[in-house]
Short mmCIF file of C-alpha atoms in Angstrom, two decimals:
data_model
loop_
_atom_site.label_atom_id
_atom_site.label_comp_id
_atom_site.label_asym_id
_atom_site.label_seq_id
_atom_site.Cartn_x
_atom_site.Cartn_y
_atom_site.Cartn_z
CA ALA A 1 -6.12 -9.05 -20.42
CA GLN A 2 -2.98 -7.22 -19.48
CA THR A 3 -2.22 -6.54 -15.85
CA ILE A 4 0.42 -4.45 -14.16
CA HIS A 5 1.56 -5.14 -10.62
CA GLN A 6 3.78 -2.92 -8.53
CA TRP A 7 5.48 -3.82 -5.29
CA PRO A 8 5.63 -2.91 -2.52
CA VAL A 9 2.53 -0.80 -2.01
CA ALA A 10 4.33 1.38 0.50
CA GLU A 11 7.78 1.65 2.06
CA ILE A 12 9.25 3.56 4.96
CA LYS A 13 13.02 3.69 4.71
CA ALA A 14 15.90 5.42 6.42
CA VAL A 15 18.15 7.94 4.69
CA GLY A 16 21.17 6.13 3.31
CA SER A 17 19.47 2.75 3.05
CA PRO A 18 19.03 0.87 -0.24
CA LEU A 19 15.80 0.66 -2.18
CA SER A 20 14.30 -1.66 -4.73
CA LEU A 21 10.87 -1.16 -6.29
CA GLY A 22 9.42 -3.55 -8.78
CA CYS A 23 6.89 -3.72 -11.54
CA THR A 24 5.61 -6.70 -13.54
CA ILE A 25 3.41 -6.66 -16.63
CA LYS A 26 1.49 -9.75 -17.61
CA GLY A 27 -0.34 -10.43 -20.83
CA LYS A 28 1.68 -8.19 -23.12
CA SER A 29 4.90 -9.17 -24.85
CA SER A 30 7.67 -6.62 -25.36
CA PRO A 31 5.90 -3.66 -23.81
CA ASN A 32 7.50 -0.26 -23.52
CA LEU A 33 7.99 0.36 -19.80
CA TYR A 34 8.25 3.56 -17.81
CA TRP A 35 8.92 4.84 -14.31
CA TYR A 36 7.25 8.04 -13.14
CA TRP A 37 7.64 9.82 -9.82
CA GLN A 38 5.64 12.41 -7.96
CA ALA A 39 7.16 14.28 -5.05
CA THR A 40 4.71 15.46 -2.41
CA GLY A 41 3.07 18.57 -3.81
CA GLY A 42 4.83 18.11 -7.12
CA THR A 43 3.90 16.89 -10.54
CA LEU A 44 4.34 13.44 -12.05
CA GLN A 45 7.57 13.31 -13.98
CA GLN A 46 9.13 10.58 -16.03
CA LEU A 47 12.33 9.04 -14.65
CA PHE A 48 13.16 6.18 -17.02
CA TYR A 49 11.89 4.33 -20.01
CA SER A 50 12.74 1.02 -21.62
CA ILE A 51 11.72 -0.36 -24.98
CA THR A 52 13.49 -3.70 -24.70
CA VAL A 53 15.12 -6.07 -22.24
CA GLY A 54 18.43 -4.84 -20.94
CA GLN A 55 18.02 -1.32 -22.27
CA VAL A 56 16.98 1.56 -20.05
CA GLU A 57 17.11 5.26 -20.79
CA SER A 58 17.34 7.83 -18.01
CA VAL A 59 15.25 10.97 -18.34
CA VAL A 60 15.91 12.73 -15.05
CA GLN A 61 18.96 12.41 -12.83
CA LEU A 62 17.83 11.70 -9.28
CA ASN A 63 20.52 9.30 -8.05
CA LEU A 64 18.24 6.41 -8.97
CA SER A 65 18.79 3.61 -11.43
CA ALA A 66 16.50 1.29 -13.32
CA SER A 67 16.92 -2.09 -14.90
CA ARG A 68 14.88 -4.40 -17.06
CA PRO A 69 16.10 -7.92 -16.34
CA LYS A 70 13.17 -9.61 -18.07
CA ASP A 71 10.73 -8.63 -20.78
CA ASP A 72 7.94 -8.21 -18.25
CA GLN A 73 9.87 -6.72 -15.32
CA PHE A 74 11.10 -3.24 -14.52
CA ILE A 75 13.11 -2.47 -11.37
CA LEU A 76 13.87 0.90 -9.80
CA SER A 77 16.66 1.03 -7.26
CA THR A 78 19.29 2.97 -5.42
CA GLU A 79 22.02 2.00 -2.98
CA LYS A 80 21.59 5.11 -0.88
CA LEU A 81 18.28 6.87 -0.33
CA LEU A 82 17.99 10.61 0.08
CA LEU A 83 15.20 12.51 1.79
CA SER A 84 14.34 13.96 -1.60
CA HIS A 85 13.46 10.49 -2.91
CA SER A 86 10.25 10.49 -0.93
CA GLY A 87 7.11 10.47 -3.01
CA PHE A 88 4.92 8.30 -5.15
CA TYR A 89 6.41 6.01 -7.79
CA LEU A 90 4.37 4.81 -10.72
CA CYS A 91 5.26 2.16 -13.24
CA ALA A 92 3.55 2.23 -16.63
CA TRP A 93 3.49 0.41 -19.94
CA SER A 94 2.23 1.40 -23.33
CA ARG A 95 0.40 -0.43 -26.06
CA ASP A 96 1.08 0.72 -29.59
CA ASN A 97 2.29 4.06 -28.21
CA GLU A 98 -1.26 5.35 -27.93
CA ARG A 99 -1.74 5.51 -24.19
CA LEU A 100 0.02 4.68 -20.95
CA PHE A 101 -1.35 2.11 -18.50
CA PHE A 102 -0.26 2.80 -14.95
CA GLY A 103 0.13 0.59 -11.92
CA HIS A 104 -1.28 1.43 -8.51
CA GLY A 105 1.99 2.93 -7.40
CA THR A 106 4.35 2.72 -4.43
CA LYS A 107 4.36 5.35 -1.73
CA LEU A 108 7.89 5.88 -0.41
CA SER A 109 8.68 7.75 2.77
CA VAL A 110 12.33 8.41 3.51
CA LEU A 111 13.01 9.41 7.11
CA GLY B 1 9.76 24.33 -22.07
CA ASP B 2 6.79 22.01 -22.08
CA SER B 3 4.39 22.49 -19.20
CA VAL B 4 0.81 22.02 -18.05
CA THR B 5 -1.11 24.26 -15.67
CA GLN B 6 -4.44 23.21 -14.25
CA THR B 7 -6.98 24.38 -11.69
CA GLU B 8 -5.57 24.26 -8.23
CA GLY B 9 -7.59 22.08 -5.91
CA PRO B 10 -9.34 20.96 -4.00
CA VAL B 11 -12.48 21.72 -5.94
CA THR B 12 -15.70 21.03 -4.09
CA VAL B 13 -19.05 20.86 -5.86
CA SER B 14 -22.44 19.46 -4.98
CA GLU B 15 -23.91 16.48 -6.75
CA SER B 16 -25.71 17.35 -10.00
CA GLU B 17 -23.84 20.66 -10.33
CA SER B 18 -21.70 21.40 -13.36
CA LEU B 19 -17.93 21.21 -13.31
CA ILE B 20 -15.04 22.72 -15.18
CA ILE B 21 -11.39 22.03 -14.44
CA ASN B 22 -9.15 24.34 -16.40
CA CYS B 23 -6.04 23.13 -18.18
CA THR B 24 -3.62 25.17 -20.27
CA TYR B 25 -0.43 23.93 -21.81
CA SER B 26 2.80 25.02 -23.38
CA ALA B 27 4.31 22.67 -25.95
CA THR B 28 7.57 24.07 -27.24
CA SER B 29 9.42 20.84 -27.98
CA ILE B 30 6.50 18.72 -29.14
CA ALA B 31 5.49 19.36 -32.71
CA TYR B 32 2.11 17.61 -32.53
CA PRO B 33 1.13 17.29 -28.89
CA ASN B 34 -1.58 14.91 -27.80
CA LEU B 35 -3.66 15.95 -24.82
CA PHE B 36 -4.90 13.68 -22.06
CA TRP B 37 -6.97 13.67 -18.93
CA TYR B 38 -6.04 10.98 -16.42
CA VAL B 39 -7.96 10.24 -13.23
CA ARG B 40 -7.12 8.49 -9.99
CA TYR B 41 -10.11 7.31 -8.01
CA PRO B 42 -9.60 6.58 -4.30
CA GLY B 43 -7.74 3.32 -3.87
CA GLU B 44 -7.20 2.83 -7.58
CA GLY B 45 -4.41 3.37 -10.06
CA LEU B 46 -4.05 6.25 -12.49
CA GLN B 47 -6.20 5.61 -15.53
CA LEU B 48 -6.92 7.35 -18.78
CA LEU B 49 -10.16 9.30 -18.82
CA LEU B 50 -9.96 10.74 -22.31
CA LYS B 51 -7.49 11.65 -24.99
CA VAL B 52 -7.49 13.95 -28.02
CA ILE B 53 -4.75 13.90 -30.60
CA THR B 54 -6.00 16.49 -33.09
CA ALA B 55 -6.49 20.19 -32.46
CA GLY B 56 -10.12 21.23 -32.69
CA GLN B 57 -11.42 17.80 -31.72
CA LYS B 58 -13.38 16.92 -28.60
CA GLY B 59 -12.94 13.86 -26.46
CA SER B 60 -15.57 12.45 -24.13
CA SER B 61 -15.89 9.71 -21.57
CA ARG B 62 -18.14 8.97 -18.58
CA GLY B 63 -20.00 12.23 -19.17
CA PHE B 64 -16.80 14.30 -19.20
CA GLU B 65 -15.75 16.32 -22.23
CA ALA B 66 -12.64 18.24 -23.23
CA THR B 67 -11.86 20.14 -26.43
CA TYR B 68 -8.33 20.56 -27.74
CA ASN B 69 -8.03 24.29 -28.44
CA LYS B 70 -4.76 25.15 -30.12
CA GLU B 71 -5.51 28.89 -30.28
CA THR B 72 -5.94 29.26 -26.54
CA THR B 73 -3.63 26.29 -25.74
CA SER B 74 -6.33 24.87 -23.51
CA PHE B 75 -7.91 21.51 -22.78
CA HIS B 76 -10.52 22.19 -20.10
CA LEU B 77 -12.42 19.29 -18.58
CA GLN B 78 -16.17 19.74 -18.23
CA LYS B 79 -19.13 17.81 -16.98
CA ALA B 80 -22.71 19.01 -16.94
CA SER B 81 -23.80 17.12 -13.85
CA VAL B 82 -21.32 15.52 -11.47
CA GLN B 83 -21.94 12.52 -9.27
CA GLU B 84 -20.45 11.60 -5.94
CA SER B 85 -18.56 8.78 -7.69
CA ASP B 86 -16.65 11.40 -9.71
CA SER B 87 -14.68 12.33 -6.60
CA ALA B 88 -11.07 11.75 -7.59
CA VAL B 89 -7.82 13.44 -8.57
CA TYR B 90 -7.75 14.62 -12.19
CA TYR B 91 -4.53 15.19 -14.14
CA CYS B 92 -4.16 17.01 -17.40
CA ALA B 93 -1.20 15.91 -19.49
CA LEU B 94 0.41 16.50 -22.84
CA GLY B 95 2.78 14.39 -24.81
CA ASP B 96 3.62 12.64 -28.00
CA LEU B 97 3.69 8.89 -27.54
CA THR B 98 4.66 8.02 -31.09
CA GLY B 99 8.37 8.01 -30.37
CA ASN B 100 8.58 5.22 -27.76
CA THR B 101 9.78 7.51 -24.97
CA GLY B 102 6.32 7.52 -23.41
CA LYS B 103 6.92 10.92 -21.96
CA LEU B 104 3.89 12.73 -20.67
CA ILE B 105 4.05 16.18 -19.09
CA PHE B 106 1.53 16.31 -16.26
CA GLY B 107 -0.14 19.11 -14.38
CA LEU B 108 -0.16 19.08 -10.60
CA GLY B 109 -3.53 17.37 -10.43
CA THR B 110 -6.87 18.69 -9.22
CA THR B 111 -8.67 16.99 -6.37
CA LEU B 112 -12.41 16.96 -6.94
CA GLN B 113 -14.75 16.41 -4.01
CA VAL B 114 -18.41 15.94 -4.85
CA GLN B 115 -20.76 16.42 -1.94
CA PRO B 116 -24.01 14.45 -1.81
#
């Protein structure tokens, strides 16, 4: 069975500090991978997607970047956090493009 | 643009009562939108509740039903008799996953609280 693991579960960070969020998918080779984000009171919106190692497409410009260093790993990062980066980050993968499977998410608070 | 509007929560109902969570959509850039209901139970990740890819069809799961109505651009979620375990946040979404982008347009989510 496929599993998706996100880390950390929650982060409290200072404005201007760096950030790295991770996501690992086990049990599925060459998945399509996605990052979604939900600001407090806002809707879930897609940030990035990747269909293969080393290739990441940006959907929304939020001063964040994403990388896919391995087939089963997706990293979201920034060198300098903004207050507006606070929210809930979800990693997801898809199987045969029929549905998305989401992780448990990371709650980020930027102070 | 593409958008989803759903019932603003929280919605509070008593156990065994009926439920409807409204969802309407606008799909201007998606030729053949698929419609989804996702749910997040307390302490769990977001998971698919049901999905319908063809207009006029009905999807069902765990006692919930939703019909894809292209004429009224709606995909309302209904259940005849809710249980306390149905308490969760429900998200309506539209998208077309065939093109690898995996982009879903979500509503704001509706928090459902079922009282015993």
